[in-house]
mmCIF file of N, CA and C in Angstrom:
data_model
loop_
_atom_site.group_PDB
_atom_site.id
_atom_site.type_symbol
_atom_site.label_atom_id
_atom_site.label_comp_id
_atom_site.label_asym_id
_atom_site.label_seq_id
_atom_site.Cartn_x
_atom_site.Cartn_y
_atom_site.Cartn_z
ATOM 1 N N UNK A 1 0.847 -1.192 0.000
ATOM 2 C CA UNK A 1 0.000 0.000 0.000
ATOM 3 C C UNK A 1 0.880 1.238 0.000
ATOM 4 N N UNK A 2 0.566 2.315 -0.820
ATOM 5 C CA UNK A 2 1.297 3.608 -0.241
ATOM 6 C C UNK A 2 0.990 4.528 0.073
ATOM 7 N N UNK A 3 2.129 5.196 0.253
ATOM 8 C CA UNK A 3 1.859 5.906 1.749
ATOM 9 C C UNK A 3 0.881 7.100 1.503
ATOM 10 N N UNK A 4 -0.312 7.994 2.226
ATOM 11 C CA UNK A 4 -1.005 8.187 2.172
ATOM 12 C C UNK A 4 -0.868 10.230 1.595
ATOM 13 N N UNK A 5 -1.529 10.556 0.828
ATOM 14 C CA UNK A 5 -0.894 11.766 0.206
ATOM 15 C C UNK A 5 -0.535 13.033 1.602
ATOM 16 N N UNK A 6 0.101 13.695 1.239
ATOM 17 C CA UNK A 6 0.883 14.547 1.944
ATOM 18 C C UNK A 6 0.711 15.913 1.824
ATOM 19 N N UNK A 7 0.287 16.410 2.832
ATOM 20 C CA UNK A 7 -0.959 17.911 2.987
ATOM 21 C C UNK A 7 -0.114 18.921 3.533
ATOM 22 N N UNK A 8 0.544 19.717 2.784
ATOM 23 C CA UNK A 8 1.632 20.532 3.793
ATOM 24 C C UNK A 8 0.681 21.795 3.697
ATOM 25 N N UNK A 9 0.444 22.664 4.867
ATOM 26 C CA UNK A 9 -0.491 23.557 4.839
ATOM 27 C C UNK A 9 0.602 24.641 5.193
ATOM 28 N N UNK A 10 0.618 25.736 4.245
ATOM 29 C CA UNK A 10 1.506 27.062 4.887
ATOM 30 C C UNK A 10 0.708 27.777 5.703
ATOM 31 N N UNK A 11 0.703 27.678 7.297
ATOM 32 C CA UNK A 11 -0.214 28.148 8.227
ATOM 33 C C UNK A 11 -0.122 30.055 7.695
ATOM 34 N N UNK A 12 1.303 30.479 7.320
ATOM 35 C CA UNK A 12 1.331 32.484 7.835
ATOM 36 C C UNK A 12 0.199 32.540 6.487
ATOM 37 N N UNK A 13 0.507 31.825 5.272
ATOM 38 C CA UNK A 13 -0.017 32.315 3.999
ATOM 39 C C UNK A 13 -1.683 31.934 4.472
ATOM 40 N N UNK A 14 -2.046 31.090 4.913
ATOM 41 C CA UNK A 14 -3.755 31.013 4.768
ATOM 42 C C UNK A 14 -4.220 31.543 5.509
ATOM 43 N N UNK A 15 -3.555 31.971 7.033
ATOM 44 C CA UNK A 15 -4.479 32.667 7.729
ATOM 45 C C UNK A 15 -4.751 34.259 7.418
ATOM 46 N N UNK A 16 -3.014 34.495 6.856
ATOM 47 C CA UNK A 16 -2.937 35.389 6.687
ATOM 48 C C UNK A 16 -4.099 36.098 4.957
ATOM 49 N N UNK A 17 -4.719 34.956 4.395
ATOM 50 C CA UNK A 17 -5.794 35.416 3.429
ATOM 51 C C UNK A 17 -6.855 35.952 3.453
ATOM 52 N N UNK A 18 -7.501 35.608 5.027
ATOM 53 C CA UNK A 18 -8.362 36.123 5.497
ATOM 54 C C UNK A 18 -8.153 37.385 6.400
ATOM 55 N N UNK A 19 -9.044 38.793 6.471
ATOM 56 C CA UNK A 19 -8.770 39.847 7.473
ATOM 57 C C UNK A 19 -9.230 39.824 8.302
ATOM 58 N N UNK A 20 -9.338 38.816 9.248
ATOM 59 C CA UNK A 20 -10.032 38.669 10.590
ATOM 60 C C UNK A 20 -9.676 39.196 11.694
ATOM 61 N N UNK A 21 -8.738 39.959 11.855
ATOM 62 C CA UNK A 21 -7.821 40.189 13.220
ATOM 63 C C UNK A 21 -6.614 39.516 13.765
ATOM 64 N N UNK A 22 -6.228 38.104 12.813
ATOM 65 C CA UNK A 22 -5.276 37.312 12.884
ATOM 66 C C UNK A 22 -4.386 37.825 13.505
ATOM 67 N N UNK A 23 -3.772 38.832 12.919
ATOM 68 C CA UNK A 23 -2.467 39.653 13.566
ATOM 69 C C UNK A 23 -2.235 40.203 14.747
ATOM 70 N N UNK A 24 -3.594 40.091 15.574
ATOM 71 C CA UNK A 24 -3.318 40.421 16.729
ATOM 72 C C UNK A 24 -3.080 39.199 17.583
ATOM 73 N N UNK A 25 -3.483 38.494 16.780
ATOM 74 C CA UNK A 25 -2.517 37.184 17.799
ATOM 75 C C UNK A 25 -2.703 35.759 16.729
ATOM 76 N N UNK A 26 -1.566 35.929 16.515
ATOM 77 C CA UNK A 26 -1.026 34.974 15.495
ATOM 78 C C UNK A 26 -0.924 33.201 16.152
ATOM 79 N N UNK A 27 -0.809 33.124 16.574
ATOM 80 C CA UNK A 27 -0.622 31.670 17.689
ATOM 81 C C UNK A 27 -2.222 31.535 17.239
ATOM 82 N N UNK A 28 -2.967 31.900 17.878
ATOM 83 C CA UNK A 28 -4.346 31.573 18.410
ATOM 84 C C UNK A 28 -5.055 31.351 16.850
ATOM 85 N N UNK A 29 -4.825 32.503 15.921
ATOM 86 C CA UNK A 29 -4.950 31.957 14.808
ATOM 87 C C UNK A 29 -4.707 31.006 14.089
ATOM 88 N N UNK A 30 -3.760 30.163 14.532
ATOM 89 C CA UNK A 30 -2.709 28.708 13.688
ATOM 90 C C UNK A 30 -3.313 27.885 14.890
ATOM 91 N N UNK A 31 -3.856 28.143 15.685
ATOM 92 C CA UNK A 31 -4.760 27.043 16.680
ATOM 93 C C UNK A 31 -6.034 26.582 16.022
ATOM 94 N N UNK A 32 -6.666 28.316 15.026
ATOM 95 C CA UNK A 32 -7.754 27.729 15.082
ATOM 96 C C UNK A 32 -7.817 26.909 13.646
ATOM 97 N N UNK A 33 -6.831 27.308 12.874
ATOM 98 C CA UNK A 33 -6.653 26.621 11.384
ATOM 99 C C UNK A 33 -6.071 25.518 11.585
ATOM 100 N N UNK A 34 -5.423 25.126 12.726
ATOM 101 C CA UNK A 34 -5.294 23.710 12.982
ATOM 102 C C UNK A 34 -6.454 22.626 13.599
ATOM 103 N N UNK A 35 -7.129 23.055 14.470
ATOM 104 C CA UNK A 35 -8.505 22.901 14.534
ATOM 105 C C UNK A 35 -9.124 22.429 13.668
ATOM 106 N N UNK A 36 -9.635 23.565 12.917
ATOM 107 C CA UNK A 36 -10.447 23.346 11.684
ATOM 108 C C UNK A 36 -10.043 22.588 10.765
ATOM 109 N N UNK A 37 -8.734 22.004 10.142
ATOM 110 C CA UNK A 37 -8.145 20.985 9.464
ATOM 111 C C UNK A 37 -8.362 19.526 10.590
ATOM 112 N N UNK A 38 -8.288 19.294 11.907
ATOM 113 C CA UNK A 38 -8.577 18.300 12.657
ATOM 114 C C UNK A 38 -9.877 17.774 12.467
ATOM 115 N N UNK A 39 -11.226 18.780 12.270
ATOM 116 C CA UNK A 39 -12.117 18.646 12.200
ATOM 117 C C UNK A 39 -12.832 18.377 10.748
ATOM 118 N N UNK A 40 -12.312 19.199 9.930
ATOM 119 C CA UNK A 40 -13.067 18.828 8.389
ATOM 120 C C UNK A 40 -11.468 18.640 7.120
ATOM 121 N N UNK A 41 -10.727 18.396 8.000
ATOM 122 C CA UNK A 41 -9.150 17.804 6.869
ATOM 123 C C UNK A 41 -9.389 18.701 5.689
ATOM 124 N N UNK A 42 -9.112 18.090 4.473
ATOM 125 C CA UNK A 42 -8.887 18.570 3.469
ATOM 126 C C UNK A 42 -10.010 18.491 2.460
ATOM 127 N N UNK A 43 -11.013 19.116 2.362
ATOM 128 C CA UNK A 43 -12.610 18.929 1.314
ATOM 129 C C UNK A 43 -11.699 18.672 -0.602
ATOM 130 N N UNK A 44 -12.578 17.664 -0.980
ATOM 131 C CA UNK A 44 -11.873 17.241 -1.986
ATOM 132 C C UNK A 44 -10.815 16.122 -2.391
ATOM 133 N N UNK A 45 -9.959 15.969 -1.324
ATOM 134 C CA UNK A 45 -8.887 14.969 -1.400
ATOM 135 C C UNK A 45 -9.359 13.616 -0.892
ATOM 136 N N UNK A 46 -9.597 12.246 -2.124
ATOM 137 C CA UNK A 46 -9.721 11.028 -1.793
ATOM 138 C C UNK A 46 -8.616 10.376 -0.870
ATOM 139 N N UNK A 47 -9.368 9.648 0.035
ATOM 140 C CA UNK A 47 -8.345 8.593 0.262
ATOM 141 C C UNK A 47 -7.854 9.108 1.789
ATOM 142 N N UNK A 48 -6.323 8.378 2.023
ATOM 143 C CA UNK A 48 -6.295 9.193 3.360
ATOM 144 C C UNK A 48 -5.435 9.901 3.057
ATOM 145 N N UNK A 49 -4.873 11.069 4.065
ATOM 146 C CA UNK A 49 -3.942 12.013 4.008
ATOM 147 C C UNK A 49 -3.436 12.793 5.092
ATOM 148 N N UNK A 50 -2.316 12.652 5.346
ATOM 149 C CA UNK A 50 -1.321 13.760 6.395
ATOM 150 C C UNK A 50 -1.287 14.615 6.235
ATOM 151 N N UNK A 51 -1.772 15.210 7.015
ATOM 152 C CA UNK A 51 -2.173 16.699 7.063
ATOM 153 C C UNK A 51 -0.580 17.286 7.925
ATOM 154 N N UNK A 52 0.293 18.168 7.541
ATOM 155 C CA UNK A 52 1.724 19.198 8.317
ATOM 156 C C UNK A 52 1.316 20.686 8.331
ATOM 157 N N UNK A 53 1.051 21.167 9.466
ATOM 158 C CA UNK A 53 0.731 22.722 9.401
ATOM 159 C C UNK A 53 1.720 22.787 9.691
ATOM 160 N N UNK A 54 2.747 24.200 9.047
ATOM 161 C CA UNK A 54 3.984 24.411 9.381
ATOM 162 C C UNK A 54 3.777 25.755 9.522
ATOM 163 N N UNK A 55 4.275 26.114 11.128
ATOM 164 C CA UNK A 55 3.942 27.255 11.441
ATOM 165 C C UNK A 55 5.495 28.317 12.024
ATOM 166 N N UNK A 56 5.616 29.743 11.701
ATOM 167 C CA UNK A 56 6.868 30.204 12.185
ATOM 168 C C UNK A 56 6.640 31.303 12.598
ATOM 169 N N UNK A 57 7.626 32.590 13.138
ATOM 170 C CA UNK A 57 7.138 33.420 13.901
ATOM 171 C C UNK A 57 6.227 33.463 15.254
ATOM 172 N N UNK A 58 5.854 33.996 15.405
ATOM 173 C CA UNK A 58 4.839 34.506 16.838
ATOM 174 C C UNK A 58 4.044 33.017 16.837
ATOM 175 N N UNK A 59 3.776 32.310 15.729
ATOM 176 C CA UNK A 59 2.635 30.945 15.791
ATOM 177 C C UNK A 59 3.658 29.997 16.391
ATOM 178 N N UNK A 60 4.990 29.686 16.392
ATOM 179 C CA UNK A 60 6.020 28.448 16.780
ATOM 180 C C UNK A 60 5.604 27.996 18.337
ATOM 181 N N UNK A 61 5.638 26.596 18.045
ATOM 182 C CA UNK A 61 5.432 26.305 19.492
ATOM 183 C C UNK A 61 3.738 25.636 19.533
ATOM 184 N N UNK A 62 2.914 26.188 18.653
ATOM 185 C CA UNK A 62 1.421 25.301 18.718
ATOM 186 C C UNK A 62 1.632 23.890 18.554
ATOM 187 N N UNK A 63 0.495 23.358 19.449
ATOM 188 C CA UNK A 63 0.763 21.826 19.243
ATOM 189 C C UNK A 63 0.031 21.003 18.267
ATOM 190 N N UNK A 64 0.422 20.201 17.836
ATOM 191 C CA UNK A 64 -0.189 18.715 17.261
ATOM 192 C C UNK A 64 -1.570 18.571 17.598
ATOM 193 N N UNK A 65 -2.553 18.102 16.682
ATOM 194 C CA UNK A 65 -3.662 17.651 17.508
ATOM 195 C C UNK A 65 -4.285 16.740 16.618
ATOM 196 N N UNK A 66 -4.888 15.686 17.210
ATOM 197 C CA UNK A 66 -5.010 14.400 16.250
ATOM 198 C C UNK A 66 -5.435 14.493 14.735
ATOM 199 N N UNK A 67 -4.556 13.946 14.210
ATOM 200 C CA UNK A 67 -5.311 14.585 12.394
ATOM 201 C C UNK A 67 -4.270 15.673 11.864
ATOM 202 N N UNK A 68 -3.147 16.228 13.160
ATOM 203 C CA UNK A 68 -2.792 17.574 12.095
ATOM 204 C C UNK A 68 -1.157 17.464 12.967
ATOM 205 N N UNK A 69 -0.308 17.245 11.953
ATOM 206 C CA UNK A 69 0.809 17.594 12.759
ATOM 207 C C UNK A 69 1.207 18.875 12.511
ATOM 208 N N UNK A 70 2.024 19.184 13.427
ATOM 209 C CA UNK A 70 2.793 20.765 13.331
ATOM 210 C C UNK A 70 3.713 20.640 13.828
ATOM 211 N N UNK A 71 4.239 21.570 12.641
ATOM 212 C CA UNK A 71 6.053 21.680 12.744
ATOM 213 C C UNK A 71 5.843 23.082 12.497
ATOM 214 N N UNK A 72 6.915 23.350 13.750
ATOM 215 C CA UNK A 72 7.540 24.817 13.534
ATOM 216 C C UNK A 72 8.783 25.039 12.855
ATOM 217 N N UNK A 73 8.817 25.769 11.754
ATOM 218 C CA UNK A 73 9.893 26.262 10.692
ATOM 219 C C UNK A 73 11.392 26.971 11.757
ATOM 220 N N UNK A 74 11.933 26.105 11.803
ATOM 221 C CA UNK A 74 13.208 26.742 12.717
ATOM 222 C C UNK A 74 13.813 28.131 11.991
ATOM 223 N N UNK A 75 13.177 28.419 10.852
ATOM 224 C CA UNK A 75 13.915 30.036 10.294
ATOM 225 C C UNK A 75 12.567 29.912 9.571
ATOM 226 N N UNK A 76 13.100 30.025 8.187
ATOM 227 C CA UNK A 76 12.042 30.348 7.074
ATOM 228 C C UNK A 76 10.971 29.143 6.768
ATOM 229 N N UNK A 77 9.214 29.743 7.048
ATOM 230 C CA UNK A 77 8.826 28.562 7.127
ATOM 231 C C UNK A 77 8.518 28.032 5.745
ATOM 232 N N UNK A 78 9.020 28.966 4.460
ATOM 233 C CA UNK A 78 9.513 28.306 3.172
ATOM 234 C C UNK A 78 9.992 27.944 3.008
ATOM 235 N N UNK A 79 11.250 27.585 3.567
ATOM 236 C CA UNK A 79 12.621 26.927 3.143
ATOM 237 C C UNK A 79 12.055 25.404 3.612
ATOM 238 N N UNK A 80 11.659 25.477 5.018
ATOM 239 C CA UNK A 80 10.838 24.087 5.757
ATOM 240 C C UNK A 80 9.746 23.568 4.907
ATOM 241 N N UNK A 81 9.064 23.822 4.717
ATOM 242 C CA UNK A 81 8.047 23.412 3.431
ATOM 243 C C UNK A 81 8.925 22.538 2.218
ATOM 244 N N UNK A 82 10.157 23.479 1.920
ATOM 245 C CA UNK A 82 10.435 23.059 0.607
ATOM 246 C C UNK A 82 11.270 21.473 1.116
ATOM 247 N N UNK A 83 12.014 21.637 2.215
ATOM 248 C CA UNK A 83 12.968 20.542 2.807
ATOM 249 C C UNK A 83 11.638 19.439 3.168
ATOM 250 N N UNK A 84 10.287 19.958 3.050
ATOM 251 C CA UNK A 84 9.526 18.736 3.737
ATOM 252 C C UNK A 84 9.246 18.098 2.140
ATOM 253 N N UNK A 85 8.810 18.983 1.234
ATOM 254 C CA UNK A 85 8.533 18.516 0.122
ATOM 255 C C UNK A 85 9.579 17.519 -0.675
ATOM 256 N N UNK A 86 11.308 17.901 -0.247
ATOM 257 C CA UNK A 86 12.146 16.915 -0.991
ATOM 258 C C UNK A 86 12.123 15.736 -0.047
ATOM 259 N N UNK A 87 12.035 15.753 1.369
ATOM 260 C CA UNK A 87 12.248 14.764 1.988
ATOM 261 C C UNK A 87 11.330 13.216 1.524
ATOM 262 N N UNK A 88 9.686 13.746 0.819
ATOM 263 C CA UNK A 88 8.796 12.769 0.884
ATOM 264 C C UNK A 88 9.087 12.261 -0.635
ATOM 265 N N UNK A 89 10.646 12.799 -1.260
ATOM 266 C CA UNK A 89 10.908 11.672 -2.507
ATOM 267 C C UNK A 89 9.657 11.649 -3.322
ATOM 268 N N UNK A 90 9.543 10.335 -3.841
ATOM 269 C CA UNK A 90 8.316 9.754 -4.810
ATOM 270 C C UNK A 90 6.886 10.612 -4.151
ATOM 271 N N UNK A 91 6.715 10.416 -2.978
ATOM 272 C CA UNK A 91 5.589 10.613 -2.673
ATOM 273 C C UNK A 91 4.063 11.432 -2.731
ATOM 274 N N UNK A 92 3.328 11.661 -2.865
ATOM 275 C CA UNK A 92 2.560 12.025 -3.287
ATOM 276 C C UNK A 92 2.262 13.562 -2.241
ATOM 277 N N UNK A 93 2.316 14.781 -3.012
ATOM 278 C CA UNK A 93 2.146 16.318 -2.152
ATOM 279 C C UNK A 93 1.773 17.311 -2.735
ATOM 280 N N UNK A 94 1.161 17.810 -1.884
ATOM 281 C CA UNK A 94 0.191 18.890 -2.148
ATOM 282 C C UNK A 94 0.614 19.798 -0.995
ATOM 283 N N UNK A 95 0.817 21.429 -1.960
ATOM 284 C CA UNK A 95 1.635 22.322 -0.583
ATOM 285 C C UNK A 95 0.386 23.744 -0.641
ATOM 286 N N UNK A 96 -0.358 23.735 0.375
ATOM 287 C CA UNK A 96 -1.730 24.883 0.388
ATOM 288 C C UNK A 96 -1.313 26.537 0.318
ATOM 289 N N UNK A 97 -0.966 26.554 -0.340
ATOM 290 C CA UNK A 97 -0.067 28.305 -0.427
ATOM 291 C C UNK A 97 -0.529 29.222 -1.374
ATOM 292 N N UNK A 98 -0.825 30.268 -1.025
ATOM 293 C CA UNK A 98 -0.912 31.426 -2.239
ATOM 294 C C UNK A 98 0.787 32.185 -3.168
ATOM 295 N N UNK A 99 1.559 31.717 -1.822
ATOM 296 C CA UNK A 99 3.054 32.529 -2.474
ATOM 297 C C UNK A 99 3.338 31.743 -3.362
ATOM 298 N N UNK A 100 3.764 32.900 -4.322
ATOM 299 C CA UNK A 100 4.026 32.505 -5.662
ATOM 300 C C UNK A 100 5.365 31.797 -5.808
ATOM 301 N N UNK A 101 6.285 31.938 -5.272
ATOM 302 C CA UNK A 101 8.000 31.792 -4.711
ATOM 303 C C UNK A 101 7.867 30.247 -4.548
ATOM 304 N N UNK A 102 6.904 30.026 -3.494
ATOM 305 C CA UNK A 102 6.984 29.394 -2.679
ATOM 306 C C UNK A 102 6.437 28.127 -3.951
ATOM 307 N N UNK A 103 5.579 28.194 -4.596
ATOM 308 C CA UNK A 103 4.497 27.836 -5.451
ATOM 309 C C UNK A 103 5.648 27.040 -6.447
ATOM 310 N N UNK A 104 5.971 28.022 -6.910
ATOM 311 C CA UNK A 104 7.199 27.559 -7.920
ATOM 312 C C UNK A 104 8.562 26.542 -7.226
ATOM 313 N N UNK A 105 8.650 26.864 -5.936
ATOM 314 C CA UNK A 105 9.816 26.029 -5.373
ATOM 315 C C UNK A 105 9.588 24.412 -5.199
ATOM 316 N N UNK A 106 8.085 24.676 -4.928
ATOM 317 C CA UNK A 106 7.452 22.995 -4.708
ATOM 318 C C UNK A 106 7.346 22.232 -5.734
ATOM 319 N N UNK A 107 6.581 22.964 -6.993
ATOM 320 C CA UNK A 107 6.365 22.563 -8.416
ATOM 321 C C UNK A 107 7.496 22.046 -8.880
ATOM 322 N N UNK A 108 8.439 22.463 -8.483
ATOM 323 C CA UNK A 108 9.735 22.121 -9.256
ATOM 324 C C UNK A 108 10.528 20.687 -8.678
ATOM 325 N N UNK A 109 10.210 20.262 -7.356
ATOM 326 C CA UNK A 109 10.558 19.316 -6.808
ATOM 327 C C UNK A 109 9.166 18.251 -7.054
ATOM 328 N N UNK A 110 8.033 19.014 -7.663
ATOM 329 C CA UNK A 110 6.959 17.198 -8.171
ATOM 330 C C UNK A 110 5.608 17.566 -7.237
ATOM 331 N N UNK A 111 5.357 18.834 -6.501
ATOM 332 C CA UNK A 111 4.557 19.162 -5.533
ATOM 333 C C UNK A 111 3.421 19.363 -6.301
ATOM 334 N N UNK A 112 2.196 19.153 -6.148
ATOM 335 C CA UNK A 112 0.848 19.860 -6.354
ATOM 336 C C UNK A 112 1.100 21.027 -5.796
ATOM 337 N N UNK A 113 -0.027 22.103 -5.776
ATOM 338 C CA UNK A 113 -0.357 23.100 -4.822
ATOM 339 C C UNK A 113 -2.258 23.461 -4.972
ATOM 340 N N UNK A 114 -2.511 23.908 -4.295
ATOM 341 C CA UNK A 114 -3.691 24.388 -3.905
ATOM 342 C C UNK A 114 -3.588 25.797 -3.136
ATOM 343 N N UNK A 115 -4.700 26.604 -3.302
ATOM 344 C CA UNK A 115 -4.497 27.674 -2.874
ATOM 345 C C UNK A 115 -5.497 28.071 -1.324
ATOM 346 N N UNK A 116 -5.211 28.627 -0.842
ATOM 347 C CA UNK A 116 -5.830 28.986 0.488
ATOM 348 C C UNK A 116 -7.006 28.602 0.718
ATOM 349 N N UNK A 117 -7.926 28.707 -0.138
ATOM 350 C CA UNK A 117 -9.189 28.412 -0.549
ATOM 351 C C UNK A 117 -9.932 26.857 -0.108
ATOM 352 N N UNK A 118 -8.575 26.626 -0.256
ATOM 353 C CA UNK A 118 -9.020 24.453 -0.347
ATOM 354 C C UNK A 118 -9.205 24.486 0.666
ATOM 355 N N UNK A 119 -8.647 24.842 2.163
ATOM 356 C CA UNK A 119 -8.860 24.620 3.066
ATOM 357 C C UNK A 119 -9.981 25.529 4.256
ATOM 358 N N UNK A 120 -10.226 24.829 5.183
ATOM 359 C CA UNK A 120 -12.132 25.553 5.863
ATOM 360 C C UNK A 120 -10.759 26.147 6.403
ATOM 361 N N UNK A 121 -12.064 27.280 6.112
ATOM 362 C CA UNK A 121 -12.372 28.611 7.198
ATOM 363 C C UNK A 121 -13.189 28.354 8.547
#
């Protein structure tokens, strides 16, 4: 069997799509988009799938919660994204981002992408 597709969510880029007040507290925001991925995963994607919120800045430090791992980006949480995307080889990934940089860095190593959108609000 293999291994099950691979959901890297750029926590600053999606929360940051919406103008909700995020910025006044950034943590609590990557709590609740981790949440909400625990609760309704990824709408659209067959099958099963690992969900990685990768979170940096003021968000580092949120925890795991069943259904959603999180990793905090020890510097750039693009560069971490991109090191998660070569690490999974063959494997099957999808990276949830609006940055365009970022967009192109994944594509180029075999990544899907999806844009902010895919994932609940």
């Amino acid at each position: 069997m293999s291994a099950p597709l691979l959901v890297i969510v750029d926590a600053a880029n999606v929360v940051g799509s919406v103008p909700d007040g995020w910025w006044r507290d950034r943590r609590g925001a990557a709590e609740r988009l981790r949440d909400r991925l625990a609760t309704e995963g990824v709408p659209g994607q067959e099958g099963p799938v690992e969900i990685v919120l990768v979170v940096e800045g003021a968000a580092r430090g949120v925890a795991s919660a069943p259904g959603v791992h999180v990793e905090s980006a020890p510097g750039s949480g693009d560069d971490h994204m991109v090191e998660l995307v070569a690490r999974a080889g063959e494997r099957r990934c999808l990276v949830v981002t609006a940055d365009r940089e970022l967009r192109r860095r994944v594509t180029a190593l075999g990544a899907g992408v999806l844009g902010p959108r895919a994932v609940p609000r």
